[in-house]
Coordinates of C-alpha atoms and ligand atoms in Angstrom, one line a residue:
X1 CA -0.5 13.6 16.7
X2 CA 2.5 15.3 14.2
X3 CA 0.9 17.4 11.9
X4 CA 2.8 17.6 8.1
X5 CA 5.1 20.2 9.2
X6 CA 6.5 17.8 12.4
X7 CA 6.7 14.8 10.1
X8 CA 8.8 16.1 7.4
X9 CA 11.1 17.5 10.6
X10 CA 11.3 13.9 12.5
X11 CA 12.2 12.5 8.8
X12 CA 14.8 14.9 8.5
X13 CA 16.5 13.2 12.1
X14 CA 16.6 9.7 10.4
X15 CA 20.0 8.6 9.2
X16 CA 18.8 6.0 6.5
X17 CA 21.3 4.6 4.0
X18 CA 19.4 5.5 1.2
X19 CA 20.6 4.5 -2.7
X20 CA 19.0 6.5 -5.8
X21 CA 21.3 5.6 -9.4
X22 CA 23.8 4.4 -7.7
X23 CA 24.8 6.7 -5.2
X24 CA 23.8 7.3 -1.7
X25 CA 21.4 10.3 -0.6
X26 CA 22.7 12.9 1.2
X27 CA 19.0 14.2 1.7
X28 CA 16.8 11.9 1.1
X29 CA 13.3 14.5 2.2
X30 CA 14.4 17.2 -0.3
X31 CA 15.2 14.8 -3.1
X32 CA 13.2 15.8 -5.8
X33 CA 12.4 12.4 -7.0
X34 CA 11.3 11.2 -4.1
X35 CA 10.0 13.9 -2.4
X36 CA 6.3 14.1 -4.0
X37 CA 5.7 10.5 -1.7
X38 CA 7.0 12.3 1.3
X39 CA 4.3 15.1 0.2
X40 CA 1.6 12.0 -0.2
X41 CA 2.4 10.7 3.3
X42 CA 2.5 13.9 4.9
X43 CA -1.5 14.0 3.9
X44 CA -2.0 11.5 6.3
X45 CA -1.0 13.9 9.2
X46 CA -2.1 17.2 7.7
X47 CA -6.0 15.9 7.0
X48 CA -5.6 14.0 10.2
X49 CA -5.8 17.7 11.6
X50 CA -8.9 18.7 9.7
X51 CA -12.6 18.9 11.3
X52 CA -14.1 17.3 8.6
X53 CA -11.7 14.5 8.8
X54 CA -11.4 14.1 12.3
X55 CA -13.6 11.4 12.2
X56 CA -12.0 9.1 9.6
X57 CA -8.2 9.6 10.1
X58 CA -8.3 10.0 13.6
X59 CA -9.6 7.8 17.1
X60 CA -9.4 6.7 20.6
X61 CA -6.2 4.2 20.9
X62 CA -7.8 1.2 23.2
X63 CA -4.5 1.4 25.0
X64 CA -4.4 4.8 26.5
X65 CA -7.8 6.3 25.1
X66 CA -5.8 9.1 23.7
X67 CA -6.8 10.6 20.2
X68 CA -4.2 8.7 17.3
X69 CA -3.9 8.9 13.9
X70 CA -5.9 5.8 12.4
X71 CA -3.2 4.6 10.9
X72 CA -1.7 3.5 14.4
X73 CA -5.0 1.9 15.3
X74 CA -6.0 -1.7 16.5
X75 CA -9.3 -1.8 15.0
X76 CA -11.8 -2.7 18.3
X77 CA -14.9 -3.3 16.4
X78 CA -16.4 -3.3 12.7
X79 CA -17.1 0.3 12.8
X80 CA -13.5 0.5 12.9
X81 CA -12.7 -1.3 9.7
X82 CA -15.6 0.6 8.0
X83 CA -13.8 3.5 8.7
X84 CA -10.5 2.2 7.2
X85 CA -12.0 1.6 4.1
X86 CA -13.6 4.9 3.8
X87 CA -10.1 6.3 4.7
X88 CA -8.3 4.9 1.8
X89 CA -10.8 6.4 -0.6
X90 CA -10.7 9.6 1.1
X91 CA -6.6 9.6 0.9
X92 CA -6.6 8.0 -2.6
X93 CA -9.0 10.8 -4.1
X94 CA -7.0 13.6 -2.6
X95 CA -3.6 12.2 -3.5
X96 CA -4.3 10.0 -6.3
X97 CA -1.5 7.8 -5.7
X98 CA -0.2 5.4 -3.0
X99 CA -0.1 7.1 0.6
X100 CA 1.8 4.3 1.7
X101 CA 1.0 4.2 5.9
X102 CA -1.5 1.4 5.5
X103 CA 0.6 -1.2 5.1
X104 CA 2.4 -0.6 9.0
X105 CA -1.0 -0.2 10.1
X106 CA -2.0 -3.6 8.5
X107 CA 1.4 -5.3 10.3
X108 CA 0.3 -3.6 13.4
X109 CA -2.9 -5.1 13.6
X110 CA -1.7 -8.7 12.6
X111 CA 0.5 -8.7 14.9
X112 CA -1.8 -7.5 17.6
X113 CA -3.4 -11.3 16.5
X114 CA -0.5 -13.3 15.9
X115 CA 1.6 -12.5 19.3
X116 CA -1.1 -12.9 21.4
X117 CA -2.4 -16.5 19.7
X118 CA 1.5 -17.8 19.8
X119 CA 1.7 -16.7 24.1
X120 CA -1.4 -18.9 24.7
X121 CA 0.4 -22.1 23.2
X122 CA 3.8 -21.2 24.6
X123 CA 3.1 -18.6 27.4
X124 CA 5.6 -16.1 26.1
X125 CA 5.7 -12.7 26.3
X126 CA 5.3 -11.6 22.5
X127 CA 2.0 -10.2 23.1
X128 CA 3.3 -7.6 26.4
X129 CA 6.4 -6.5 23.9
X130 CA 4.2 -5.6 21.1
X131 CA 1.6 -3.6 23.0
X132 CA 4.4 -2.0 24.3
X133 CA 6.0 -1.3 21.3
X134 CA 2.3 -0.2 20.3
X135 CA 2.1 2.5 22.4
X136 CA 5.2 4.4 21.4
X137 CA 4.0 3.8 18.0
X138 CA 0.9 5.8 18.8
X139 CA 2.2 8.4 21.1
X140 CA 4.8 9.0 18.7
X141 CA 2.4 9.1 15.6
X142 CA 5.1 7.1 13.9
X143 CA 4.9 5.9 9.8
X144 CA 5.8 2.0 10.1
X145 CA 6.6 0.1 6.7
X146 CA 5.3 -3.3 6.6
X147 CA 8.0 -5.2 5.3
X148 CA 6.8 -8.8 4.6
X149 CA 8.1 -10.2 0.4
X150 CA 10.9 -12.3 0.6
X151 CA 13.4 -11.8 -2.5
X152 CA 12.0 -15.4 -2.9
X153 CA 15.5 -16.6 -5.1
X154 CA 14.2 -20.3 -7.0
X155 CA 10.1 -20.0 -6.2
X156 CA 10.4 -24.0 -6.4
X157 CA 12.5 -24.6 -3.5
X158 CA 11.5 -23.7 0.5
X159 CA 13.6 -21.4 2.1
X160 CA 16.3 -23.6 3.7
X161 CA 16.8 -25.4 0.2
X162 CA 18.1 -22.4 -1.7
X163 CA 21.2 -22.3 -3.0
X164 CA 21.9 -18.7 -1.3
X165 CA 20.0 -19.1 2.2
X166 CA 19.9 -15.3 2.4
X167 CA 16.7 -15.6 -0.2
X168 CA 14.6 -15.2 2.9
X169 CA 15.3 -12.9 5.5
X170 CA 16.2 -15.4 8.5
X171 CA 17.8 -15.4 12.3
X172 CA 21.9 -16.0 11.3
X173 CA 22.9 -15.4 15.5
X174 CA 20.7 -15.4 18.6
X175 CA 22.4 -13.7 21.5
X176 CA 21.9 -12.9 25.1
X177 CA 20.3 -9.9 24.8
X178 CA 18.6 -10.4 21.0
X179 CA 19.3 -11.7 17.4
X180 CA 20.9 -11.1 14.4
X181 CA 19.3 -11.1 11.0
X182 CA 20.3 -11.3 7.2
X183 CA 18.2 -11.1 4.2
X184 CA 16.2 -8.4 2.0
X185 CA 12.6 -7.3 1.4
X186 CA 11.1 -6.5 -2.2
X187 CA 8.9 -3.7 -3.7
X188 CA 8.8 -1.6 0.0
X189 CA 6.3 0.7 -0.2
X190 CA 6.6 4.5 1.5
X191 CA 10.2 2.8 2.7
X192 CA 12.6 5.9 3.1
X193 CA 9.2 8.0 4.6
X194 CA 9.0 5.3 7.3
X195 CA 10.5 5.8 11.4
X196 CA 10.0 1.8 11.4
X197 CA 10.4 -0.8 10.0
X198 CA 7.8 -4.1 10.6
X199 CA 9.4 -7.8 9.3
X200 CA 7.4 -10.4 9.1
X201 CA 8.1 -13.9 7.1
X202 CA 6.5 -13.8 3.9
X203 CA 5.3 -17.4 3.3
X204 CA 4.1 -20.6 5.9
X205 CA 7.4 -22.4 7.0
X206 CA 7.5 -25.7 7.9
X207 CA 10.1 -26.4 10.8
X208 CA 13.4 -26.8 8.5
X209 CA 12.6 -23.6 8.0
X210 CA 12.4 -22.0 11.6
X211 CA 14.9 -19.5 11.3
X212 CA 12.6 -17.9 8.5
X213 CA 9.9 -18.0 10.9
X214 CA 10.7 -14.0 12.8
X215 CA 8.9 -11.1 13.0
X216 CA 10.8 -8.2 14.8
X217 CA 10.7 -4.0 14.3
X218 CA 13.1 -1.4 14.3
X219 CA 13.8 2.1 13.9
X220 CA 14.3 2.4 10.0
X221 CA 17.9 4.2 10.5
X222 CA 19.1 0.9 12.0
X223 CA 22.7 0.2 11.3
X224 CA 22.7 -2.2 8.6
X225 CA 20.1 -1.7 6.7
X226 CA 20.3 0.0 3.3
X227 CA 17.4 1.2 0.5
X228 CA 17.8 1.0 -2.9
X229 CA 14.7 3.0 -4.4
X230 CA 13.1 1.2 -7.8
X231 CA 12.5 2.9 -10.7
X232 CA 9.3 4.2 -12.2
X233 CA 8.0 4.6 -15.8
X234 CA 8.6 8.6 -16.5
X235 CA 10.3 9.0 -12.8
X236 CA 12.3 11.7 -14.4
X237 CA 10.2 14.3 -15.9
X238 CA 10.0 15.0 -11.3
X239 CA 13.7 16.4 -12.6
X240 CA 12.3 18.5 -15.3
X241 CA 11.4 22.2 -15.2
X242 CA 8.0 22.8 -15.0
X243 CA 5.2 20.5 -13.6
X244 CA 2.6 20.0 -16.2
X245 CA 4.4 17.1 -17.4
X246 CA 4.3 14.9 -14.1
X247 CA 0.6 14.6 -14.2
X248 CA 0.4 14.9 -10.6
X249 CA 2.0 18.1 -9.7
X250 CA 2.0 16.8 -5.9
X251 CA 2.2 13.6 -4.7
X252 CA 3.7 10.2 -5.7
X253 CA 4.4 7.1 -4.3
X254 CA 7.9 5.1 -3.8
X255 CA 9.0 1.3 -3.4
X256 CA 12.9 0.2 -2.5
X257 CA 14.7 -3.1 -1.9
X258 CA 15.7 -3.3 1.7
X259 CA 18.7 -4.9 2.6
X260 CA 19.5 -6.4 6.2
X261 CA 22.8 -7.0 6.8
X262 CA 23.7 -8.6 9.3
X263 CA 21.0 -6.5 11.6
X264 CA 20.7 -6.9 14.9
X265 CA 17.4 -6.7 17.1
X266 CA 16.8 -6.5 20.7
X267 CA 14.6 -9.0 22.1
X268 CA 12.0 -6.0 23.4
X269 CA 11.7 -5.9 19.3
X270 CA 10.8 -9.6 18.7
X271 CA 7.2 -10.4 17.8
X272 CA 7.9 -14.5 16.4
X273 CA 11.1 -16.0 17.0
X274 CA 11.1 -19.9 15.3
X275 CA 7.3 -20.4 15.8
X276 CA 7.3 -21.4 12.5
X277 CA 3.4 -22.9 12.2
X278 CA 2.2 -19.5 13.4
X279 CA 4.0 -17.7 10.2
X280 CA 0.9 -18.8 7.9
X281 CA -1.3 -17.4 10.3
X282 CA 0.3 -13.8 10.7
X283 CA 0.8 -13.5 6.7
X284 CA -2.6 -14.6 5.9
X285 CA -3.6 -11.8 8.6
X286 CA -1.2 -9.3 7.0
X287 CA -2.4 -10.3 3.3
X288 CA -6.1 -10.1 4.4
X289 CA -6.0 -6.8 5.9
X290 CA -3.8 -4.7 3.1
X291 CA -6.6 -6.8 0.5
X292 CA -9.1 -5.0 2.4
X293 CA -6.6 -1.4 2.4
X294 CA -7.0 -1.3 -1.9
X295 CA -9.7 1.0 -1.1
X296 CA -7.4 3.2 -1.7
X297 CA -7.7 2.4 -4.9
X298 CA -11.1 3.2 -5.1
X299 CA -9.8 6.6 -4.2
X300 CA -7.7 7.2 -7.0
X301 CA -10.3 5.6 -9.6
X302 CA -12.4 8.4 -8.8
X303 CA -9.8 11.0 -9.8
X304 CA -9.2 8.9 -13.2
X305 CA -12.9 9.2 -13.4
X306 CA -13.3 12.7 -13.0
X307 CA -10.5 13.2 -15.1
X308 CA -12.1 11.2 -17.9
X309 CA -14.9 12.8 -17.9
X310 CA -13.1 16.2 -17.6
X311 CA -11.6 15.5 -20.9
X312 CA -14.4 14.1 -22.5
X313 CA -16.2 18.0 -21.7
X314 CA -13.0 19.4 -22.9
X315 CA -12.8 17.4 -26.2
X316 CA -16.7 17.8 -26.8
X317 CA -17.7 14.3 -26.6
X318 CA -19.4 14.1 -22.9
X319 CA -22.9 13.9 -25.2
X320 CA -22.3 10.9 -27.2
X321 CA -23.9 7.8 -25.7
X322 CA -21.2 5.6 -26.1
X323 CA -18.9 7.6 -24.1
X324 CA -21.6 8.3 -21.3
X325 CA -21.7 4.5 -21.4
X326 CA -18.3 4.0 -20.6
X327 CA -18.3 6.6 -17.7
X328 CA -21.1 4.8 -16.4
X329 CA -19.0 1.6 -16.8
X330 CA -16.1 3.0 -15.0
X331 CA -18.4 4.1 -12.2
X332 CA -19.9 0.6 -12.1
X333 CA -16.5 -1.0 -11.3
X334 CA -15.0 1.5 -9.4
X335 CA -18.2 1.1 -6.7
X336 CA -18.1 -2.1 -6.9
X337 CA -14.0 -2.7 -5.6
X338 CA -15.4 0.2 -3.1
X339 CA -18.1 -2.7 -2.3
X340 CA -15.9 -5.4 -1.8
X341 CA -13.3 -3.6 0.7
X342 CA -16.7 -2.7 2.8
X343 CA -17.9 -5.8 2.6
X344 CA -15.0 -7.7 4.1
X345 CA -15.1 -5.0 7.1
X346 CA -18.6 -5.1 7.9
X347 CA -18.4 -8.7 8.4
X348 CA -15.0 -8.5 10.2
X349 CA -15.1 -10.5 13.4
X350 CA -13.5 -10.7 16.4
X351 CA -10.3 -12.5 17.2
X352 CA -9.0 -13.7 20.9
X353 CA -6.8 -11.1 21.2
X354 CA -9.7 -8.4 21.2
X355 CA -8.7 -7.0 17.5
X356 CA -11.1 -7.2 15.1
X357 CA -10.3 -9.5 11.7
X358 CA -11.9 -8.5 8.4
X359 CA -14.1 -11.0 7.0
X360 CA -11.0 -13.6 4.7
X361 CA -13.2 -14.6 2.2
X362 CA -14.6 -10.8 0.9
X363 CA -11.5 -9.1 1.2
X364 CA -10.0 -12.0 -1.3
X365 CA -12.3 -11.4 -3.2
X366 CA -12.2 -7.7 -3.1
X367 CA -8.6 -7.9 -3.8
X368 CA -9.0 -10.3 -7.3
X369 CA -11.3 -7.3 -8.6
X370 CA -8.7 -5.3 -7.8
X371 CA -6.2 -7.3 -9.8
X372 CA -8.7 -6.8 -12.8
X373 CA -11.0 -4.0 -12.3
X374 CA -8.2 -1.0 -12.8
X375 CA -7.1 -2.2 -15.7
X376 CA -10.7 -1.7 -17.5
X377 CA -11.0 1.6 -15.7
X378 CA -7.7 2.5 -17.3
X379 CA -8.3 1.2 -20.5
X380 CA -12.1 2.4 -20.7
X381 CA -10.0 6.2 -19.7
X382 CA -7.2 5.6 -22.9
X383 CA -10.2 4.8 -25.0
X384 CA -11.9 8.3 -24.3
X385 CA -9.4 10.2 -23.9
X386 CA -7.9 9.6 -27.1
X387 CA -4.7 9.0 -28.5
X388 CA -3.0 12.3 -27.7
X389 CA -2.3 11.0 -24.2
X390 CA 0.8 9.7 -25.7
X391 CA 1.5 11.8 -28.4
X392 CA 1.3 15.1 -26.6
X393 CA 4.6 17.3 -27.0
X394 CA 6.3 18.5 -23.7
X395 CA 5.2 21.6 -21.5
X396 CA 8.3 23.1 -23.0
X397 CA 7.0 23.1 -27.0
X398 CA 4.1 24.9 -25.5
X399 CA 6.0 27.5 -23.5
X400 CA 8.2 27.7 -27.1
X401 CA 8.0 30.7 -28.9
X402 CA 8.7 29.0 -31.9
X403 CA 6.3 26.3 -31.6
X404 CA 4.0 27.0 -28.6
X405 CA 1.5 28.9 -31.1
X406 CA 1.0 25.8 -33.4
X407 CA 0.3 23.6 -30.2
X408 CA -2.4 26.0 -28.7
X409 CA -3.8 26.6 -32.5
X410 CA -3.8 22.6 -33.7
X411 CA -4.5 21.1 -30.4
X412 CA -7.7 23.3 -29.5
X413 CA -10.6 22.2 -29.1
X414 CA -13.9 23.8 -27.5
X415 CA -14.1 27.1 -27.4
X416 CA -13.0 29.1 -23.7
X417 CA -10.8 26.1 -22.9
X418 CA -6.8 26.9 -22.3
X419 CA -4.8 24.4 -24.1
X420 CA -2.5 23.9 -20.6
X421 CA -5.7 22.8 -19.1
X422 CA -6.5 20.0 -22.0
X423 CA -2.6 19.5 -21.6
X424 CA -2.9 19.1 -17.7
X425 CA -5.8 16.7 -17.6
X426 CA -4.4 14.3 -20.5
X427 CA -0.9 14.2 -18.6
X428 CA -3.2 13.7 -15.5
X429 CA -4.4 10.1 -17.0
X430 CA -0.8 9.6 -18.6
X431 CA 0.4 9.3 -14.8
X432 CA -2.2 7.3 -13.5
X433 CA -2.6 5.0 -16.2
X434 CA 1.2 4.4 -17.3
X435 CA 3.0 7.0 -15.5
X436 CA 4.7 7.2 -12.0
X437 CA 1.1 6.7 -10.6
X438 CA 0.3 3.6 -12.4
X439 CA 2.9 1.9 -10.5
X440 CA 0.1 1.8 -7.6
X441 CA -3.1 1.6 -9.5
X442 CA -2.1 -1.0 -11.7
X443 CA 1.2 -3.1 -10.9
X444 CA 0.5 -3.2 -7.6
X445 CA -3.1 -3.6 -8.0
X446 CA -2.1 -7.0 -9.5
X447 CA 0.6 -7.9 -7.1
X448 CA 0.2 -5.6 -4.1
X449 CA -0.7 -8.2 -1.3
X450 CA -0.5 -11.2 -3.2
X451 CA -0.6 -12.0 -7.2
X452 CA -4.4 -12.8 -8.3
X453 CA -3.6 -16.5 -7.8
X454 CA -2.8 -16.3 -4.0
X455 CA -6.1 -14.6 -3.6
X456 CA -8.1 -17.7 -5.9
X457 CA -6.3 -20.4 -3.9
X458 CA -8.1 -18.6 -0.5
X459 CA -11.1 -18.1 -2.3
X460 CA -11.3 -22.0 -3.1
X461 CA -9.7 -22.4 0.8
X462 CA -13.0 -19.9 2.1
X463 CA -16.0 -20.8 0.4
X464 CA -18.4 -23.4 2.2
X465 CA -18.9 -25.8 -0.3
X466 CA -20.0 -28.8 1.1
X467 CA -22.8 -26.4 2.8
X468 CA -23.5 -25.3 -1.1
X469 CA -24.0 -28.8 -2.4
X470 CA -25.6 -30.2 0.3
X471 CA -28.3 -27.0 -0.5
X472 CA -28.3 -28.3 -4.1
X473 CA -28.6 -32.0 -3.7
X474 CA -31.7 -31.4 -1.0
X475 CA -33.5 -28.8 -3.5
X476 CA -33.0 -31.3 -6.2
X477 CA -34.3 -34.4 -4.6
X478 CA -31.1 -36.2 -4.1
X479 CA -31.0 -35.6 -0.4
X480 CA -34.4 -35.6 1.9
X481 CA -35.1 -32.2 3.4
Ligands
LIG501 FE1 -2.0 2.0 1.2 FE2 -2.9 1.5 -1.2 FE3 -0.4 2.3 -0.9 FE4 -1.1 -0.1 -0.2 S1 -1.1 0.7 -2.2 S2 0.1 1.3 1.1 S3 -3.2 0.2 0.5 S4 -2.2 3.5 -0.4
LIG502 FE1 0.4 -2.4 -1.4

């Protein structure tokens, strides 16, 4: 296993075509914008290395029974998807932001599914290839990105109907020794921190659309491909002096639009190739597993919790009821999203291929709280923080000699406390709750595998309701016993 150190070195060997404002990166690692998510990724090797974590972050891989970072494991039992959850809490509350490496683990382990189900219907070899590929993943300790939204072009027209056919990333060449690929994947999380890349269609295809239906990796410096890194809400104050102002003086998260270009992949690298009725499947698996992974937001609700109440001490209002009662609130929906996410892995089951599935139904479920539940918690830590969390004048008025005296005399509040840590804790909740942070606790909370109607659609698809009405009917007297 790389340890933080080794991971920021192997980043530093990637050639990515990287584009930030316009212009390409010479150094993408050192770039201070983007470099606090390098810093948040890096967590997931350096705790990896810690007794106290060993447990969580780090486990036997089934394929060689050497010790792996979790995040390159095919989960072998429920025990194992227990542990996932718990892991994204744990990296959520010590980063408080996204960590980005779940969603190549979730590709991994869909895949581990997917390829083996599609070989027993057409005896290929999909299955051999990506337990291969597997295995350098976890020797390696390699970050994958899971790269499965579609730019999607006109939502009411399939793939093949599109005006521009490049709308979904699709096979434009197959050759002797593997095939060519064009199209682009949305809102990539932890992309320019990744070694790989993981494509995988983003939608079921019906067989027009068989050229949509590929899943393939490849090293993310592959010639062709290009980033272009989104914007954040306050994304510039990383620029500024100082750190007060960023909230979160070390870690962030990153997405990117990833472009293939004409791309081409060598047929060790294919997972799906035109077995378009298995591309359902492996996106339901993919969507399933990263609904369980919002643990992680779990994780970063606790540090908005703690901050909260941090604040509340600070401000002198941790005694009124009304403001314990909204702590209590928080905590009340916080556990419960933590409840869900366990849930859906302690009933996982076992799939043919030996990996083990979490349970569809839960982690939908989980995942619509999610698309709700951070918003209250945000709201509920606006409401007790107070209004200064977007009023609040810059680290630089209170380092002003002119100025910096009114700031620490009119902003005081209990005696003993500094104003830069009142000033620290309130820019703390600014970032999580409409800063840089928020981009992963509540945007993608709401559209992070799958918008909250993708998630009601399975729900309705998952729940047994002929069992529940036959129960009703019988207890009723319409039906005998
Ligand atoms: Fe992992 Fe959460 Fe980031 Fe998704 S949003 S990659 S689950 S930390
Ligand atoms: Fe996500």
């Amino acid at each position: 296993m790389m340890n933080a150190e080794q991971y920021e070195q192997s980043l530093r060997k990637l050639n990515l075509v990287v584009y930030l404002f316009g212009e390409r990166l010479s150094n993408v690692v050192d770039n201070p914008l983007l470099r606090p998510s390098m810093n948040a990724v890096a967590a997931t090797y350096e705790l990896a290395h810690r007794p106290e974590y060993e447990d969580l972050l780090t486990v036997a891989s089934h394929l060689t029974g050497r010790k792996i970072n979790r995040f390159c494991h095919i989960h072998q039992n429920a025990g194992d998807l227990v542990k996932k959850t718990k892991m994204g809490r744990l990296l959520g509350s010590l980063t408080a932001c996204c960590f980005q490496r779940c969603v190549g683990m979730d590709a991994l382990n869909a895949l581990s599914i997917a390829t083996y189900d599609i070989d027993k219907k057409y005896g290929s070899e999909y299955n051999k290839r990506f337990l291969d590929y597997l295995e350098y993943v976890q020797e390696k300790d390699l970050v994958c990105d899971g790269a499965m939204t579609d730019v999607k072009g006109d939502r009411a027209r399939a793939p093949h109907e599109q005006d521009d056919p490049d709308m979904y990333l699709h096979v434009v060449e197959t050759l002797k020794d593997g095939i060519v690929v064009r199209g682009a994947k949305a809102h990539q999380t932890g992309a320019v921190n990744s070694h790989e890349i993981i494509v995988m269609p983003t939608i079921a295809l019906r067989e027009e659309d068989k050229d949509y239906a590929v899943a393939f990796a490849l090293p993310s410096d592959t010639e062709g491909i290009t980033y272009i890194i989104g914007r954040q809400s306050c994304d510039l104050r990383k620029l500024e002096e100082g750190l007060i102002d960023r909230g979160n003086q070390y870690y962030g998260g990153h997405e990117a639009l990833v472009v293939f270009d004409n791309v081409f992949v060598p047929w060790e690298r294919v997972f799906m190739f035109r077995e378009y009725e298995f591309a359902g499947a492996l996106v339901e698996y993919f969507a399933s597993y990263h609904r369980q992974s919002y643990a992680c937001k779990v994780g970063v609700g606790d540090v908005l919790i703690g901050a909260t109440q941090t604040i509340a001490e600070y401000n002198g209002v941790e005694k009124a009821s009304h403001v314990k009662d909204k702590i209590i609130e928080m905590n009340h929906l916080n556990e419960t999203l933590f409840c869900g996410s366990l849930a859906c892995a302690a009933e996982g089951h076992c799939k043919a291929s030996g990996t083990y599935m979490v349970n569809t139904l839960l982690a939908n479920v989980c995942k619509q709280n999610v698309t709700r539940f951070p918003y209250e918690i945000a709201r509920l830590a606006q409401d007790i923080a107070g209004g200064l969390v977007v009023t609040l004048p810059s680290e630089k008025d209170l380092h002003s000699p002119e100025v910096g005296k009114w700031i620490k005399k009119y902003y005081r509040t209990k005696t003993g406390i500094p104003m830069d840590h009142r000033m620290r804790i309130l820019r703390l909740i600014e970032n999580i709750t409409m800063g840089t942070a928020a981009v992963g606790y509540l945007t993608e909370s709401m559209h992070g595998a799958g918008s909250p109607q993708a998630q009601r659609i399975m729900i309705a698809r998952e729940v047994d309701m002929s069992l529940k009405q036959k129960n009703a009917k019988i207890l009723s007297g319409i039906e005998k016993r």
